[in-house]
PDB file of C-alpha atoms in Angstrom:
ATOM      1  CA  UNK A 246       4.508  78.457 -53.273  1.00  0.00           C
ATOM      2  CA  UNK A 247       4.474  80.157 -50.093  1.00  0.00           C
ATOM      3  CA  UNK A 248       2.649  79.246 -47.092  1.00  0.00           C
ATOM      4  CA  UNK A 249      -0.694  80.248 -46.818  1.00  0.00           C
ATOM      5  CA  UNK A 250      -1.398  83.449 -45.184  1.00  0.00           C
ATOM      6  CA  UNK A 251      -3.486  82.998 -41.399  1.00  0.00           C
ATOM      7  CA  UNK A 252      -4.186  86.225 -38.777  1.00  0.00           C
ATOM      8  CA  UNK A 253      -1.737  83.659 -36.392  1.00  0.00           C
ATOM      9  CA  UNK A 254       0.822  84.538 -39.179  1.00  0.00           C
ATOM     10  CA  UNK A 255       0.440  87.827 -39.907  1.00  0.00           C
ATOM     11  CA  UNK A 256       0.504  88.164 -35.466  1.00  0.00           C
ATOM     12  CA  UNK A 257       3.675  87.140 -35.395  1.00  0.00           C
ATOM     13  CA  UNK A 258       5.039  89.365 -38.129  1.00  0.00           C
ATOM     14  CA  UNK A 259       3.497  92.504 -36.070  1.00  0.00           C
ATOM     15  CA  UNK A 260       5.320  90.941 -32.558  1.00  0.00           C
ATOM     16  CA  UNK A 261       8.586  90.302 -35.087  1.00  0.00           C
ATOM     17  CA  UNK A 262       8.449  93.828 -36.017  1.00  0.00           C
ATOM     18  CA  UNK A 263       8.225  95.688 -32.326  1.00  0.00           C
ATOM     19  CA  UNK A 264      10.710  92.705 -31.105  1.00  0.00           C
ATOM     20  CA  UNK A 265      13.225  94.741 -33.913  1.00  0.00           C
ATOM     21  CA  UNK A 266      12.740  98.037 -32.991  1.00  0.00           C
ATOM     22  CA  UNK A 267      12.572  97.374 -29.254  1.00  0.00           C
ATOM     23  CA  UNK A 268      15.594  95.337 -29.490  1.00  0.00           C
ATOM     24  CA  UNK A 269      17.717  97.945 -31.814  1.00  0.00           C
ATOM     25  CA  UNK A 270      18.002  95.518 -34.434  1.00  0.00           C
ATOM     26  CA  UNK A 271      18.550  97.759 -37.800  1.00  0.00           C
ATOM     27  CA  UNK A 272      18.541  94.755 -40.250  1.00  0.00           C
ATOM     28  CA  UNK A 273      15.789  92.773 -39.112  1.00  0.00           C
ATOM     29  CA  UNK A 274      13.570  95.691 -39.268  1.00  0.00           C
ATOM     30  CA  UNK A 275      14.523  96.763 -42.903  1.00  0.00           C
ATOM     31  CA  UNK A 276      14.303  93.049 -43.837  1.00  0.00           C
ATOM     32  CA  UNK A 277      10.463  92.986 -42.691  1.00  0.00           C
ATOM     33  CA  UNK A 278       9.513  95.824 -45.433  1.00  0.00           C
ATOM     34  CA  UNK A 279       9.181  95.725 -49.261  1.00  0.00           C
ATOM     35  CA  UNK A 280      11.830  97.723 -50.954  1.00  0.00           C
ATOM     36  CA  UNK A 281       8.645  99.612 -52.645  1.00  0.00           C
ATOM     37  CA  UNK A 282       7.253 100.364 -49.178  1.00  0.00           C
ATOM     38  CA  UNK A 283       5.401 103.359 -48.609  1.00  0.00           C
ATOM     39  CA  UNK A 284       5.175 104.281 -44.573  1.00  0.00           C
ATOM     40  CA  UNK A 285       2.994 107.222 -43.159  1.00  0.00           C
ATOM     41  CA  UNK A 286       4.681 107.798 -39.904  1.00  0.00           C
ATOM     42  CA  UNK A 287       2.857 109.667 -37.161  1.00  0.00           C
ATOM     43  CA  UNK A 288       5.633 112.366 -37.100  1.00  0.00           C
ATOM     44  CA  UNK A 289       5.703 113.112 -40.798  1.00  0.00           C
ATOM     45  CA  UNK A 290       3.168 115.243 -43.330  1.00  0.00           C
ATOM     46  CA  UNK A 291       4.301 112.797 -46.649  1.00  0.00           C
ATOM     47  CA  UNK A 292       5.019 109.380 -46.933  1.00  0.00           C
ATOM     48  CA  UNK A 293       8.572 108.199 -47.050  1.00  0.00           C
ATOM     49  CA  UNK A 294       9.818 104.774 -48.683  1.00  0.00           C
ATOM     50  CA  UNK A 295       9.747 101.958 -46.019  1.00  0.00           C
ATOM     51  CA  UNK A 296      13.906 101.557 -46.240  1.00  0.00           C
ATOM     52  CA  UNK A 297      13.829 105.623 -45.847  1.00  0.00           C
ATOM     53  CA  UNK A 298      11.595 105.269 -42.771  1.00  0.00           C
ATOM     54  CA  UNK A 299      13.636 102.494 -41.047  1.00  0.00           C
ATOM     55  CA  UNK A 300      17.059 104.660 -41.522  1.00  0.00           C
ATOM     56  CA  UNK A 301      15.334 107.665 -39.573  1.00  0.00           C
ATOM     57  CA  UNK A 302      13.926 105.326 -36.995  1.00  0.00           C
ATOM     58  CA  UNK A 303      17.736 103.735 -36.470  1.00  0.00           C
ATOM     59  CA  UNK A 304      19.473 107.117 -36.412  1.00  0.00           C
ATOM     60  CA  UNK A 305      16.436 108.126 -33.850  1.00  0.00           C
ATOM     61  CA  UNK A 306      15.817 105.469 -32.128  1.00  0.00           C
ATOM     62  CA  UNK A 307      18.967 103.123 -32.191  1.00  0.00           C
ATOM     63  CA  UNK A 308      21.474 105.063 -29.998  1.00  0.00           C
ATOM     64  CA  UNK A 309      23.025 103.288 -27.422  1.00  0.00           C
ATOM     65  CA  UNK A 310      21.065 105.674 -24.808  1.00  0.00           C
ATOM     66  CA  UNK A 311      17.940 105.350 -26.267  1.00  0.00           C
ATOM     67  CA  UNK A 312      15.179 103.383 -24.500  1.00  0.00           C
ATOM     68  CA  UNK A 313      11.963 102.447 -26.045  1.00  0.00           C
ATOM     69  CA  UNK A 314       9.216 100.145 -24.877  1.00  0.00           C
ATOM     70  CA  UNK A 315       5.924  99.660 -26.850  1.00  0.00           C
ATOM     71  CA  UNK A 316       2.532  97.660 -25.778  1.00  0.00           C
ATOM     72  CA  UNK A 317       0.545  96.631 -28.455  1.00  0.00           C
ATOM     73  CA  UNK A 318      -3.013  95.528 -27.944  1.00  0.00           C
ATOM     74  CA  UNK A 319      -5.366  93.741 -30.219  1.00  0.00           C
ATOM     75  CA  UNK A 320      -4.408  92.539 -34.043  1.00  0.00           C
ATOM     76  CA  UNK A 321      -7.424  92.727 -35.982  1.00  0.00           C
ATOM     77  CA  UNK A 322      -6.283  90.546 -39.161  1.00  0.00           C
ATOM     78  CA  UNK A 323      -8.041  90.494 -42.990  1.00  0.00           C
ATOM     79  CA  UNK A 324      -6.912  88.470 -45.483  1.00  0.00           C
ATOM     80  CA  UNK A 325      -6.549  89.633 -49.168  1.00  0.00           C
ATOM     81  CA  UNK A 326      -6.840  85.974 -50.527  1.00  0.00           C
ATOM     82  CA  UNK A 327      -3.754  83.393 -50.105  1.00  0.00           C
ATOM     83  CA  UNK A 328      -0.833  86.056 -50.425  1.00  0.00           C
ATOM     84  CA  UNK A 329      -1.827  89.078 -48.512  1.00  0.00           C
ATOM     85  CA  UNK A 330      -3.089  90.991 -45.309  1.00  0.00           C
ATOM     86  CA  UNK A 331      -4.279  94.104 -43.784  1.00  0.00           C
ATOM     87  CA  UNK A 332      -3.614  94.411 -39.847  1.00  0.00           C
ATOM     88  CA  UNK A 333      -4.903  97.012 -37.835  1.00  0.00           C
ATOM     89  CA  UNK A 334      -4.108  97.626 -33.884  1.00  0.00           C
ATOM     90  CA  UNK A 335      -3.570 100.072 -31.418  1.00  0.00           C
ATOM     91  CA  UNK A 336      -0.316 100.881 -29.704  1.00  0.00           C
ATOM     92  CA  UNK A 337       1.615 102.538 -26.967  1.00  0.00           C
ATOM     93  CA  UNK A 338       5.021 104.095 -26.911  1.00  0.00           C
ATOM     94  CA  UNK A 339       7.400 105.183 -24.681  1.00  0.00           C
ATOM     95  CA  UNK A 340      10.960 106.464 -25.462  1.00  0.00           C
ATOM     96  CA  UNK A 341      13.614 108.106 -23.652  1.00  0.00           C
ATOM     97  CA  UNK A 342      16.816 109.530 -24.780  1.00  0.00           C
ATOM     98  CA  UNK A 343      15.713 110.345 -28.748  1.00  0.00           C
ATOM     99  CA  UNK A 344      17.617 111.813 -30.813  1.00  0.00           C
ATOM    100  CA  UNK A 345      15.410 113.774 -32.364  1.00  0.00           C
ATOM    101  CA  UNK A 346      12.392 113.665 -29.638  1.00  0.00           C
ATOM    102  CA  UNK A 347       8.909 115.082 -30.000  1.00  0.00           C
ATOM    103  CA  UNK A 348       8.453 116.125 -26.424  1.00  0.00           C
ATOM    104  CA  UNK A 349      11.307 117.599 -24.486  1.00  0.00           C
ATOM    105  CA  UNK A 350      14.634 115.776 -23.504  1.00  0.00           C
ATOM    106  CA  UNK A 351      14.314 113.367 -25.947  1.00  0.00           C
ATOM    107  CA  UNK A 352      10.926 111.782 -24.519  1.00  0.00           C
ATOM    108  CA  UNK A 353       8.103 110.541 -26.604  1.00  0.00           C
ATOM    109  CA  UNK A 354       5.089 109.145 -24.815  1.00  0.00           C
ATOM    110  CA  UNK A 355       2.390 107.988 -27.253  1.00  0.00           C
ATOM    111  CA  UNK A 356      -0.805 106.396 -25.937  1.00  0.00           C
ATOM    112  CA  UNK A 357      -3.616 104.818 -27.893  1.00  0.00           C
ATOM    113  CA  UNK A 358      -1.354 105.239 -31.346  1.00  0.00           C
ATOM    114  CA  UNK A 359      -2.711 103.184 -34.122  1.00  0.00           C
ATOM    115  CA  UNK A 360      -1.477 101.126 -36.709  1.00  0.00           C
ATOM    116  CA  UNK A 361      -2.385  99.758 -40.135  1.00  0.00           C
ATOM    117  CA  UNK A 362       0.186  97.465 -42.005  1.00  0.00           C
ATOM    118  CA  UNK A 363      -0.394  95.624 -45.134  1.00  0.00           C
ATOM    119  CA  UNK A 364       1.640  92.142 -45.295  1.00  0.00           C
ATOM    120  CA  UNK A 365       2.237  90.848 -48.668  1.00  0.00           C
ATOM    121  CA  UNK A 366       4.532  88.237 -49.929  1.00  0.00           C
ATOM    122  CA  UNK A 367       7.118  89.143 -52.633  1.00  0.00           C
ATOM    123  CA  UNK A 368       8.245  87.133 -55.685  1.00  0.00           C
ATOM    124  CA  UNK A 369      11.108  85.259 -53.242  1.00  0.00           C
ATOM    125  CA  UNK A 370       8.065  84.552 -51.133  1.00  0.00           C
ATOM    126  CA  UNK A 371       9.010  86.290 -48.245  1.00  0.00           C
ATOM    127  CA  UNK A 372       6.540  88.239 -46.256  1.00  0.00           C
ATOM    128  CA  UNK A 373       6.943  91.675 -46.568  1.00  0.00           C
ATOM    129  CA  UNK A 374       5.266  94.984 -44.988  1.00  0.00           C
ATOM    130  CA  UNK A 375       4.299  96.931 -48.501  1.00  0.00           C
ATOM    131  CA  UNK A 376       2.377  99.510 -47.039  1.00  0.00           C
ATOM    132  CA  UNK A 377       2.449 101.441 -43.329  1.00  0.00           C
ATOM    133  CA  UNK A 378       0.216 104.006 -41.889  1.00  0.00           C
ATOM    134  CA  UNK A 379       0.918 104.806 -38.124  1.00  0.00           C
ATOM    135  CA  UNK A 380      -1.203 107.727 -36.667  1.00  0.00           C
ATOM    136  CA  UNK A 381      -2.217 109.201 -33.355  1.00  0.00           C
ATOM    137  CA  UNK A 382      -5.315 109.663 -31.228  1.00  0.00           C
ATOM    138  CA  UNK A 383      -6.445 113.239 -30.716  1.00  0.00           C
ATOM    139  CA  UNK A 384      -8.326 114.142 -28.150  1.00  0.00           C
TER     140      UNK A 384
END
């Protein structure tokens, strides 16, 4: 039986998951979402499967050039009973050197993003993301 789902948990998942992508680290960041994953990325019109989502952020974001840096603030955390989670927080981005930037040269600069992720453990009890919705602010 897997461990009992806490907001301290599901915390560290969310820092796990920016450590990844900050760090480059491909694997780790595919390993983190359910193979049925759906992800609503703030760049996209449709939702994409989580595995899909994490090979565009690699070939974007991965490149030996590329810098990224992203500040997360508050986690709000609730449970769905013992084996899953909804986590909602805001975020900032910074990138340089994209490979397929929004802004010009390669520069993406996104302040007061937000961020739901649902957290859900599979049948090898390993927490998983199953369901991403990242979205901007608009003024």
């Amino acid at each position: 039986m897997p461990e009992k789902l806490t907001a301290e948990i599901i915390t560290i998942e969310v820092q796990r998951f920016w450590k990844a992508f900050q760090d480059k680290n491909g694997e780790a960041l595919t390993e983190l979402y359910s193979p049925e994953a759906m992800v609503f990325s703030s760049s996209n019109s449709r939702p994409e499967p989580g595995r899909l989502a994490c090979a565009r952020r690699q070939r974007e974001y991965f490149q030996p050039q590329t810098t990224v840096k992203v500040t997360i603030g508050h986690i709000d955390v609730f449970l769905v009973g013992d084996n899953a989670a909804v986590c909602g927080y805001n975020f900032d981005f910074d990138a340089s050197h994209v490979a397929t930037g929004l802004g010009s040269n390669g520069e993406e600069h996104l302040h007061q993003g937000r961020v739901t992720q649902v957290f859900c453990y599979d049948n090898d009890e390993h927490l998983r993301i199953v369901h991403e919705h990242i979205s901007l602010a608009h003024k």
